[in-house]
Amino acid sequence: MDQSLLSRRRFLQTTGGTALAMSLAGTLAGCGGGSGGGAASSKELSFVYMGTAEQQATWNKLFAKFTEQHPEIKLKAEGIPLSNWGDFFNKLSTRIAGGQVPDVIQIATEGQRLFASKGLLAPLDDYIKKDQSTIDEYYADMDPNLIEWDKKYASTDGKTYYLPGEFNTMCMWYSKDLFAKAGVPEPTAKWTWDDFRHACEQIKAKTGAFGYAADSAYFAAIMPWLLTNGTSSFSDDWSKPTYNDAAAIEAAEFNRKLVADKLSPPPGGTFDAATAAAQGKLAMFGGGRWPIISIRNLKATQKMGIAPWPTKVEQGSPVGWNGYPILKASKKKDDAWTFIKFLISKEGSSTFAQLGGTIVPARKSIASSQSFLTDAPKGTEYLYQALSYATPIPSPDKGAAIQKAIEDGWKQVLTGNAAPADALGKAQTALEGLV
């Protein structure tokens, strides 16, 4: 998963989503549908995922555990070291066009409906029926919202192409040291926008540190403010943009004032929120689980806390989750299903959590265990609890253009180049032309 601190989910940022998926579909058809090969030989099970070199080291330990349990399956796993899903899908499409068709791939929420709608994937329903007790046990150890969202948003034809996997929600990471130095109470689960603003003001006045790192990242810095003000970027079924309603404009105005009053550093540039927080120069930044690697490397785990996002109307957080589909062209579907079952097993999930992944385990039992909570900031449990009030990140088919319009509008507000109503109104018009 992308661990860039304030740009967690840049879906198909560098490619046209629908065009890419159609290209992939055509390529797979050219590979002969179910008779296609893999990136590895027919004796190997190939898995392609997105992961930096640091993340790959963690994944490799997980793969070793799988091989230990299933020596009969030769797994060829490859992490592509890219920083966003757009680059990942673009790289994957190039490989498939060259005849290298993996058996299993990693797909985040932003690409799941798109890939399923283009006929690229093999339905899992027969496998689920065959191993119903295993799946029932898995689902019983999971927040039911994750199951319902996966059914509603990840498929277009009623078939099951993904089992819901690890996820990220959004919370506020904060410096316990700066709150203490400013004499401001640490955030609670019920704190408000007013509490947040007051904390920023007091910390700035008494320590000179910035209160919050405002940004224009769709998942990490726009959606939490919209959702906690009772609105979103789109309607519940993703068919109608709602980016220019009064609540969205109010959220944008609130963020602009943080920048204008110098409670936030100017947007853009090379500001590193995690480093600034560890150095006592920043009190708060938004994040899911992914900042944990930077915070651990900075030896700042005990200096930080995590709290739910401050609210104005209601609690809110975007959520996105992993899926591991089997490609229709795979010749090793049975082995692929065995691998997927390992990923969702208690042992697989616990092993990954112990190794220090940048995503939240789908299993409640693992997310509440010491394997996940050890060497993590106070309040880490809020990341799982956010599923109770989270909203799936709206991801219509034309994800690249849609995200760009949303982020560009917000960026115009933060920089002061356009009034909030004008900037979001212009973005709304663009969004209406894309759905």
Tab-separated table of C-alpha atoms in Angstrom:
chain	number	residue	atom	x	y	z
A	1	MET	CA	0.000	0.000	0.000
A	2	ASP	CA	1.182	3.517	-0.747
A	3	GLN	CA	2.873	4.876	2.375
A	4	SER	CA	3.349	8.446	1.097
A	5	LEU	CA	2.127	10.329	4.138
A	6	LEU	CA	-0.480	12.619	2.641
A	7	SER	CA	-1.094	11.016	-0.743
A	8	ARG	CA	-2.185	7.519	0.241
A	9	ARG	CA	-4.605	6.720	-2.552
A	10	ARG	CA	-3.849	8.223	-5.959
A	11	PHE	CA	-5.994	5.891	-8.047
A	12	LEU	CA	-4.853	5.549	-11.647
A	13	GLN	CA	-3.264	9.006	-11.375
A	14	THR	CA	-1.077	8.499	-14.409
A	15	THR	CA	-3.414	6.526	-16.643
A	16	GLY	CA	-6.990	6.648	-17.905
A	17	GLY	CA	-8.803	4.065	-15.791
A	18	THR	CA	-11.423	2.830	-18.249
A	19	ALA	CA	-9.030	2.813	-21.204
A	20	LEU	CA	-6.489	0.856	-19.191
A	21	ALA	CA	-8.975	-1.790	-18.093
A	22	MET	CA	-10.312	-2.190	-21.644
A	23	SER	CA	-6.746	-2.633	-22.846
A	24	LEU	CA	-6.171	-5.276	-20.198
A	25	ALA	CA	-9.399	-7.053	-21.113
A	26	GLY	CA	-8.412	-7.162	-24.754
A	27	THR	CA	-4.978	-8.459	-23.892
A	28	LEU	CA	-6.363	-11.207	-21.707
A	29	ALA	CA	-8.763	-12.209	-24.452
A	30	GLY	CA	-5.763	-12.422	-26.762
A	31	CYS	CA	-4.083	-14.704	-24.244
A	32	GLY	CA	-6.902	-17.164	-24.690
A	33	GLY	CA	-9.047	-16.447	-21.628
A	34	GLY	CA	-8.798	-19.397	-19.267
A	35	SER	CA	-5.834	-20.883	-21.135
A	36	GLY	CA	-3.503	-17.961	-20.552
A	37	GLY	CA	-0.134	-18.417	-18.938
A	38	GLY	CA	1.495	-16.566	-16.082
A	39	ALA	CA	4.512	-14.398	-15.539
A	40	ALA	CA	6.123	-17.537	-14.140
A	41	SER	CA	6.231	-21.033	-15.595
A	42	SER	CA	3.185	-23.309	-15.426
A	43	LYS	CA	4.702	-24.921	-12.321
A	44	GLU	CA	4.760	-21.631	-10.422
A	45	LEU	CA	1.991	-19.575	-8.873
A	46	SER	CA	2.604	-15.925	-9.722
A	47	PHE	CA	1.461	-13.054	-7.484
A	48	VAL	CA	2.051	-9.383	-8.248
A	49	TYR	CA	1.519	-6.669	-5.658
A	50	MET	CA	2.533	-3.069	-5.013
A	51	GLY	CA	5.321	-2.653	-2.492
A	52	THR	CA	8.458	-0.650	-1.891
A	53	ALA	CA	11.717	-2.451	-1.135
A	54	GLU	CA	11.081	-1.987	2.583
A	55	GLN	CA	7.561	-3.394	2.286
A	56	GLN	CA	8.757	-6.278	0.125
A	57	ALA	CA	11.051	-7.441	2.932
A	58	THR	CA	7.972	-7.789	5.143
A	59	TRP	CA	5.927	-9.534	2.462
A	60	ASN	CA	8.768	-11.974	1.749
A	61	LYS	CA	8.656	-13.225	5.334
A	62	LEU	CA	4.936	-13.820	4.919
A	63	PHE	CA	5.538	-15.718	1.680
A	64	ALA	CA	8.133	-17.880	3.442
A	65	LYS	CA	5.465	-18.888	5.946
A	66	PHE	CA	3.134	-19.855	3.088
A	67	THR	CA	5.850	-21.948	1.423
A	68	GLU	CA	6.524	-23.645	4.727
A	69	GLN	CA	2.873	-24.679	4.947
A	70	HIS	CA	2.459	-25.490	1.249
A	71	PRO	CA	5.754	-26.803	-0.121
A	72	GLU	CA	3.820	-28.330	-3.030
A	73	ILE	CA	3.127	-24.825	-4.387
A	74	LYS	CA	6.037	-22.854	-5.772
A	75	LEU	CA	5.110	-19.209	-5.232
A	76	LYS	CA	6.700	-16.551	-7.391
A	77	ALA	CA	5.732	-13.260	-5.736
A	78	GLU	CA	6.878	-9.907	-7.023
A	79	GLY	CA	6.418	-6.520	-5.435
A	80	ILE	CA	6.477	-3.591	-7.818
A	81	PRO	CA	8.174	-0.679	-5.994
A	82	LEU	CA	5.876	2.164	-6.994
A	83	SER	CA	4.265	4.923	-4.946
A	84	ASN	CA	0.720	4.952	-6.326
A	85	TRP	CA	-1.914	2.645	-7.776
A	86	GLY	CA	-1.918	4.390	-11.139
A	87	ASP	CA	1.722	3.563	-11.822
A	88	PHE	CA	1.146	0.038	-10.533
A	89	PHE	CA	-1.757	-0.694	-12.878
A	90	ASN	CA	0.083	0.914	-15.771
A	91	LYS	CA	3.121	-1.308	-15.182
A	92	LEU	CA	0.902	-4.352	-14.825
A	93	SER	CA	-0.909	-3.625	-18.090
A	94	THR	CA	2.391	-3.374	-19.937
A	95	ARG	CA	3.436	-6.773	-18.638
A	96	ILE	CA	0.141	-8.386	-19.542
A	97	ALA	CA	0.363	-6.859	-23.017
A	98	GLY	CA	3.683	-8.676	-23.335
A	99	GLY	CA	2.053	-11.992	-22.408
A	100	GLN	CA	3.030	-12.035	-18.732
A	101	VAL	CA	-0.299	-12.753	-17.019
A	102	PRO	CA	-0.087	-13.252	-13.234
A	103	ASP	CA	-2.326	-15.701	-11.415
A	104	VAL	CA	-3.199	-13.375	-8.528
A	105	ILE	CA	-2.865	-9.609	-8.133
A	106	GLN	CA	-3.413	-7.063	-5.393
A	107	ILE	CA	-6.165	-4.513	-6.096
A	108	ALA	CA	-7.304	-1.732	-3.774
A	109	THR	CA	-10.873	-0.425	-3.592
A	110	GLU	CA	-10.238	2.213	-6.241
A	111	GLY	CA	-9.726	-0.394	-8.955
A	112	GLN	CA	-11.975	-3.241	-7.851
A	113	ARG	CA	-15.229	-2.293	-9.569
A	114	LEU	CA	-13.356	-1.282	-12.698
A	115	PHE	CA	-11.465	-4.554	-13.059
A	116	ALA	CA	-14.503	-6.695	-12.225
A	117	SER	CA	-16.639	-4.886	-14.796
A	118	LYS	CA	-14.199	-5.604	-17.627
A	119	GLY	CA	-14.259	-9.393	-17.338
A	120	LEU	CA	-10.663	-9.714	-16.215
A	121	LEU	CA	-11.278	-11.867	-13.158
A	122	ALA	CA	-12.475	-15.360	-12.260
A	123	PRO	CA	-15.520	-15.545	-9.931
A	124	LEU	CA	-14.741	-17.010	-6.517
A	125	ASP	CA	-18.267	-18.207	-5.716
A	126	ASP	CA	-17.653	-21.924	-6.358
A	127	TYR	CA	-14.508	-21.863	-4.233
A	128	ILE	CA	-16.345	-20.053	-1.446
A	129	LYS	CA	-19.135	-22.630	-1.519
A	130	LYS	CA	-16.597	-25.464	-1.353
A	131	ASP	CA	-14.872	-23.881	1.667
A	132	GLN	CA	-17.939	-22.236	3.195
A	133	SER	CA	-16.948	-23.035	6.792
A	134	THR	CA	-13.570	-21.349	6.293
A	135	ILE	CA	-15.175	-18.237	4.830
A	136	ASP	CA	-17.870	-18.166	7.520
A	137	GLU	CA	-15.187	-18.226	10.209
A	138	TYR	CA	-13.314	-15.401	8.464
A	139	TYR	CA	-16.420	-13.232	8.109
A	140	ALA	CA	-17.383	-13.872	11.743
A	141	ASP	CA	-14.045	-12.290	12.747
A	142	MET	CA	-14.667	-9.129	10.725
A	143	ASP	CA	-16.695	-5.934	11.016
A	144	PRO	CA	-19.874	-6.686	8.988
A	145	ASN	CA	-19.595	-3.329	7.229
A	146	LEU	CA	-16.498	-4.531	5.393
A	147	ILE	CA	-18.418	-7.531	4.068
A	148	GLU	CA	-21.398	-5.465	2.926
A	149	TRP	CA	-19.255	-2.803	1.265
A	150	ASP	CA	-17.308	-5.432	-0.639
A	151	LYS	CA	-20.552	-6.899	-1.985
A	152	LYS	CA	-21.996	-3.496	-2.875
A	153	TYR	CA	-19.037	-1.754	-4.449
A	154	ALA	CA	-16.551	-4.386	-5.695
A	155	SER	CA	-18.785	-6.221	-8.173
A	156	THR	CA	-21.102	-5.141	-10.955
A	157	ASP	CA	-22.834	-8.449	-11.705
A	158	GLY	CA	-23.585	-10.061	-8.338
A	159	LYS	CA	-20.631	-12.445	-8.529
A	160	THR	CA	-17.833	-12.474	-5.960
A	161	TYR	CA	-14.407	-11.543	-7.286
A	162	TYR	CA	-12.762	-10.401	-4.050
A	163	LEU	CA	-12.771	-11.346	-0.404
A	164	PRO	CA	-12.433	-8.167	1.661
A	165	GLY	CA	-8.914	-7.911	3.009
A	166	GLU	CA	-6.731	-5.504	4.957
A	167	PHE	CA	-7.805	-1.860	4.928
A	168	ASN	CA	-7.002	1.717	5.855
A	169	THR	CA	-9.273	4.232	7.515
A	170	MET	CA	-8.376	7.792	8.493
A	171	CYS	CA	-7.600	9.150	11.949
A	172	MET	CA	-5.643	12.113	13.303
A	173	TRP	CA	-2.055	11.458	14.375
A	174	TYR	CA	-0.893	13.934	17.018
A	175	SER	CA	2.215	14.840	19.013
A	176	LYS	CA	1.600	14.116	22.696
A	177	ASP	CA	4.641	16.259	23.528
A	178	LEU	CA	3.339	19.381	21.796
A	179	PHE	CA	-0.132	19.037	23.330
A	180	ALA	CA	1.498	18.748	26.772
A	181	LYS	CA	3.837	21.699	26.223
A	182	ALA	CA	0.909	23.879	25.155
A	183	GLY	CA	-1.236	22.734	28.063
A	184	VAL	CA	-3.903	21.437	25.699
A	185	PRO	CA	-5.811	18.237	26.589
A	186	GLU	CA	-5.114	15.373	24.207
A	187	PRO	CA	-7.880	14.638	21.674
A	188	THR	CA	-10.711	12.346	22.729
A	189	ALA	CA	-12.987	10.130	20.652
A	190	LYS	CA	-15.632	12.869	20.734
A	191	TRP	CA	-13.605	15.988	20.016
A	192	THR	CA	-14.926	18.585	17.574
A	193	TRP	CA	-13.729	20.910	14.832
A	194	ASP	CA	-13.799	23.709	17.402
A	195	ASP	CA	-11.613	21.662	19.763
A	196	PHE	CA	-9.238	20.973	16.890
A	197	ARG	CA	-9.022	24.637	15.898
A	198	HIS	CA	-8.463	25.691	19.504
A	199	ALA	CA	-5.649	23.138	19.864
A	200	CYS	CA	-3.974	24.463	16.706
A	201	GLU	CA	-4.177	28.045	17.994
A	202	GLN	CA	-2.854	27.234	21.456
A	203	ILE	CA	-0.004	25.078	20.184
A	204	LYS	CA	1.042	27.730	17.670
A	205	ALA	CA	0.917	30.483	20.293
A	206	LYS	CA	2.781	28.588	23.005
A	207	THR	CA	5.268	26.464	21.071
A	208	GLY	CA	5.546	28.038	17.621
A	209	ALA	CA	4.771	24.704	15.984
A	210	PHE	CA	2.237	24.301	13.206
A	211	GLY	CA	-1.060	22.801	14.335
A	212	TYR	CA	-1.954	20.680	11.304
A	213	ALA	CA	-0.592	19.849	7.851
A	214	ALA	CA	-3.375	20.797	5.431
A	215	ASP	CA	-3.213	19.076	2.059
A	216	SER	CA	-5.277	18.245	-1.041
A	217	ALA	CA	-4.969	14.439	-1.126
A	218	TYR	CA	-8.389	12.946	-1.883
A	219	PHE	CA	-8.342	10.042	0.592
A	220	ALA	CA	-6.177	11.484	3.352
A	221	ALA	CA	-6.979	15.186	3.480
A	222	ILE	CA	-10.281	15.935	1.731
A	223	MET	CA	-12.676	13.079	2.428
A	224	PRO	CA	-12.274	13.114	6.240
A	225	TRP	CA	-13.322	16.783	6.402
A	226	LEU	CA	-16.287	16.221	4.082
A	227	LEU	CA	-17.516	13.146	5.930
A	228	THR	CA	-17.222	14.697	9.396
A	229	ASN	CA	-19.341	17.576	8.119
A	230	GLY	CA	-22.079	15.221	6.918
A	231	THR	CA	-21.291	15.229	3.205
A	232	SER	CA	-19.137	13.441	0.616
A	233	SER	CA	-17.707	13.869	-2.859
A	234	PHE	CA	-20.434	11.651	-4.377
A	235	SER	CA	-23.821	10.181	-3.626
A	236	ASP	CA	-23.950	6.791	-1.936
A	237	ASP	CA	-24.073	4.877	-5.239
A	238	TRP	CA	-21.289	7.019	-6.778
A	239	SER	CA	-23.587	8.183	-9.570
A	240	LYS	CA	-23.873	11.873	-8.666
A	241	PRO	CA	-21.142	14.268	-7.521
A	242	THR	CA	-21.993	16.402	-4.484
A	243	TYR	CA	-18.793	18.408	-4.246
A	244	ASN	CA	-20.333	21.862	-4.260
A	245	ASP	CA	-22.946	21.500	-1.534
A	246	ALA	CA	-22.884	23.901	1.412
A	247	ALA	CA	-21.233	21.415	3.783
A	248	ALA	CA	-18.372	20.716	1.353
A	249	ILE	CA	-17.777	24.436	0.849
A	250	GLU	CA	-17.776	24.950	4.616
A	251	ALA	CA	-15.154	22.196	5.032
A	252	ALA	CA	-12.958	23.790	2.374
A	253	GLU	CA	-13.306	27.215	4.030
A	254	PHE	CA	-12.291	25.713	7.382
A	255	ASN	CA	-9.104	24.296	5.858
A	256	ARG	CA	-8.299	27.494	3.977
A	257	LYS	CA	-8.459	29.454	7.220
A	258	LEU	CA	-5.923	27.097	8.809
A	259	VAL	CA	-3.469	27.970	6.024
A	260	ALA	CA	-4.323	31.686	5.974
A	261	ASP	CA	-3.841	31.950	9.745
A	262	LYS	CA	-0.516	30.107	9.514
A	263	LEU	CA	-1.756	27.261	11.675
A	264	SER	CA	-0.778	24.996	8.776
A	265	PRO	CA	2.336	25.182	6.593
A	266	PRO	CA	1.698	26.334	3.027
A	267	PRO	CA	0.411	23.452	0.879
A	268	GLY	CA	2.743	21.773	-1.567
A	269	GLY	CA	6.522	21.692	-1.449
A	270	THR	CA	8.529	19.031	0.329
A	271	PHE	CA	7.112	19.332	3.849
A	272	ASP	CA	7.426	15.959	5.591
A	273	ALA	CA	4.685	15.724	8.195
A	274	ALA	CA	6.031	12.676	10.037
A	275	THR	CA	9.512	14.141	10.401
A	276	ALA	CA	8.132	17.525	11.452
A	277	ALA	CA	5.948	15.870	14.097
A	278	ALA	CA	8.872	13.819	15.423
A	279	GLN	CA	10.960	17.001	15.638
A	280	GLY	CA	8.271	18.926	17.522
A	281	LYS	CA	7.470	21.239	14.610
A	282	LEU	CA	3.978	19.892	13.808
A	283	ALA	CA	1.203	18.883	16.174
A	284	MET	CA	-1.153	16.898	13.891
A	285	PHE	CA	-1.435	15.198	10.536
A	286	GLY	CA	-3.975	12.826	9.007
A	287	GLY	CA	-3.153	9.202	8.360
A	288	GLY	CA	-4.241	5.606	8.400
A	289	ARG	CA	-1.868	2.820	9.443
A	290	TRP	CA	0.763	3.669	6.828
A	291	PRO	CA	2.700	6.383	8.762
A	292	ILE	CA	3.821	3.686	11.220
A	293	ILE	CA	7.006	2.838	9.292
A	294	SER	CA	8.210	6.454	9.225
A	295	ILE	CA	7.270	7.024	12.853
A	296	ARG	CA	9.107	3.862	13.957
A	297	ASN	CA	12.166	4.771	11.914
A	298	LEU	CA	12.134	8.203	13.580
A	299	LYS	CA	11.962	6.551	17.027
A	300	ALA	CA	8.830	8.589	17.692
A	301	THR	CA	6.231	5.893	18.418
A	302	GLN	CA	5.863	6.849	22.066
A	303	LYS	CA	5.711	10.560	21.238
A	304	MET	CA	2.618	10.138	19.060
A	305	GLY	CA	-1.053	9.410	19.653
A	306	ILE	CA	-3.944	8.581	17.320
A	307	ALA	CA	-7.514	9.846	17.685
A	308	PRO	CA	-10.638	9.761	15.518
A	309	TRP	CA	-11.006	12.699	13.146
A	310	PRO	CA	-12.605	15.731	14.850
A	311	THR	CA	-16.309	16.099	14.055
A	312	LYS	CA	-18.710	18.902	13.248
A	313	VAL	CA	-21.845	16.983	12.250
A	314	GLU	CA	-20.928	13.318	12.720
A	315	GLN	CA	-18.006	10.928	12.884
A	316	GLY	CA	-16.563	10.066	9.507
A	317	SER	CA	-13.656	8.433	7.702
A	318	PRO	CA	-13.030	7.132	4.204
A	319	VAL	CA	-12.084	3.468	3.938
A	320	GLY	CA	-10.341	1.450	1.267
A	321	TRP	CA	-9.475	-2.251	1.405
A	322	ASN	CA	-7.381	-4.835	-0.386
A	323	GLY	CA	-8.675	-7.598	-2.604
A	324	TYR	CA	-6.705	-10.496	-4.107
A	325	PRO	CA	-8.538	-11.667	-7.233
A	326	ILE	CA	-7.671	-14.619	-9.428
A	327	LEU	CA	-7.233	-13.649	-13.057
A	328	LYS	CA	-9.489	-15.427	-15.504
A	329	ALA	CA	-6.424	-16.314	-17.594
A	330	SER	CA	-4.754	-18.199	-14.723
A	331	LYS	CA	-4.060	-21.903	-15.240
A	332	LYS	CA	-3.473	-22.436	-11.511
A	333	LYS	CA	-6.740	-21.294	-9.992
A	334	ASP	CA	-6.822	-24.018	-7.320
A	335	ASP	CA	-3.356	-23.074	-6.084
A	336	ALA	CA	-4.335	-19.412	-6.248
A	337	TRP	CA	-7.330	-20.102	-4.001
A	338	THR	CA	-5.071	-21.930	-1.535
A	339	PHE	CA	-2.849	-18.834	-1.437
A	340	ILE	CA	-5.815	-16.497	-0.873
A	341	LYS	CA	-7.048	-18.702	1.972
A	342	PHE	CA	-3.626	-18.421	3.583
A	343	LEU	CA	-3.690	-14.617	3.330
A	344	ILE	CA	-7.028	-14.449	5.155
A	345	SER	CA	-6.193	-17.128	7.733
A	346	LYS	CA	-5.522	-16.283	11.363
A	347	GLU	CA	-1.928	-17.382	11.008
A	348	GLY	CA	-1.357	-15.408	7.825
A	349	SER	CA	-2.974	-12.265	9.214
A	350	SER	CA	-1.190	-12.557	12.567
A	351	THR	CA	2.171	-13.150	10.899
A	352	PHE	CA	1.784	-10.073	8.720
A	353	ALA	CA	0.716	-7.937	11.691
A	354	GLN	CA	3.726	-9.087	13.717
A	355	LEU	CA	6.024	-8.203	10.840
A	356	GLY	CA	4.723	-4.627	10.862
A	357	GLY	CA	2.554	-4.034	7.820
A	358	THR	CA	1.182	-0.615	6.809
A	359	ILE	CA	-2.434	-1.796	6.672
A	360	VAL	CA	-5.020	-2.748	9.280
A	361	PRO	CA	-5.897	-6.468	9.524
A	362	ALA	CA	-9.439	-7.309	8.452
A	363	ARG	CA	-9.736	-9.733	11.370
A	364	LYS	CA	-10.925	-8.077	14.587
A	365	SER	CA	-9.075	-10.626	16.682
A	366	ILE	CA	-5.758	-9.686	15.073
A	367	ALA	CA	-6.377	-5.926	15.020
A	368	SER	CA	-6.999	-6.021	18.776
A	369	SER	CA	-4.024	-8.284	19.527
A	370	GLN	CA	-0.548	-7.362	20.691
A	371	SER	CA	0.850	-8.515	17.353
A	372	PHE	CA	-0.737	-5.386	15.867
A	373	LEU	CA	-0.760	-2.954	18.809
A	374	THR	CA	2.784	-3.423	20.118
A	375	ASP	CA	5.220	-0.612	19.225
A	376	ALA	CA	2.343	1.482	17.900
A	377	PRO	CA	1.013	4.850	19.122
A	378	LYS	CA	-1.622	5.135	21.798
A	379	GLY	CA	-5.043	5.036	20.107
A	380	THR	CA	-4.062	2.682	17.267
A	381	GLU	CA	-7.228	0.686	17.998
A	382	TYR	CA	-9.281	3.603	16.637
A	383	LEU	CA	-8.215	2.659	13.106
A	384	TYR	CA	-10.275	-0.532	13.283
A	385	GLN	CA	-13.098	1.056	15.241
A	386	ALA	CA	-13.513	3.600	12.436
A	387	LEU	CA	-15.093	0.860	10.316
A	388	SER	CA	-18.271	1.357	12.340
A	389	TYR	CA	-18.800	4.816	10.815
A	390	ALA	CA	-16.564	4.832	7.699
A	391	THR	CA	-17.583	5.407	4.070
A	392	PRO	CA	-15.957	3.578	1.114
A	393	ILE	CA	-13.844	6.000	-0.889
A	394	PRO	CA	-16.028	6.942	-3.904
A	395	SER	CA	-14.358	5.354	-6.935
A	396	PRO	CA	-16.387	5.636	-10.151
A	397	ASP	CA	-14.858	4.208	-13.311
A	398	LYS	CA	-13.120	7.385	-14.488
A	399	GLY	CA	-11.129	7.470	-11.295
A	400	ALA	CA	-8.086	9.353	-12.568
A	401	ALA	CA	-9.971	12.334	-13.957
A	402	ILE	CA	-12.404	12.395	-11.046
A	403	GLN	CA	-9.688	12.447	-8.422
A	404	LYS	CA	-7.791	15.151	-10.302
A	405	ALA	CA	-10.846	17.409	-10.430
A	406	ILE	CA	-11.508	16.918	-6.710
A	407	GLU	CA	-7.909	17.561	-5.687
A	408	ASP	CA	-7.391	20.500	-8.035
A	409	GLY	CA	-10.467	22.259	-6.664
A	410	TRP	CA	-9.344	21.801	-3.056
A	411	LYS	CA	-5.812	22.921	-3.910
A	412	GLN	CA	-7.171	26.159	-5.392
A	413	VAL	CA	-8.909	26.826	-2.076
A	414	LEU	CA	-5.887	26.056	0.109
A	415	THR	CA	-3.594	28.315	-1.909
A	416	GLY	CA	-6.121	31.137	-1.886
A	417	ASN	CA	-6.274	31.247	-5.677
A	418	ALA	CA	-10.066	30.886	-5.714
A	419	ALA	CA	-12.954	31.300	-3.302
A	420	PRO	CA	-14.214	27.945	-1.948
A	421	ALA	CA	-17.634	28.210	-3.614
A	422	ASP	CA	-16.050	29.073	-6.970
A	423	ALA	CA	-13.343	26.401	-6.826
A	424	LEU	CA	-15.653	23.582	-5.771
A	425	GLY	CA	-18.355	24.765	-8.151
A	426	LYS	CA	-15.940	24.534	-11.066
A	427	ALA	CA	-14.829	21.093	-9.876
A	428	GLN	CA	-18.467	19.999	-9.570
A	429	THR	CA	-19.107	20.928	-13.208
A	430	ALA	CA	-16.088	18.867	-14.249
A	431	LEU	CA	-17.257	15.907	-12.160
A	432	GLU	CA	-20.754	16.027	-13.638
A	433	GLY	CA	-19.195	15.646	-17.059
A	434	LEU	CA	-17.313	12.527	-15.964
A	435	VAL	CA	-20.156	10.365	-14.630
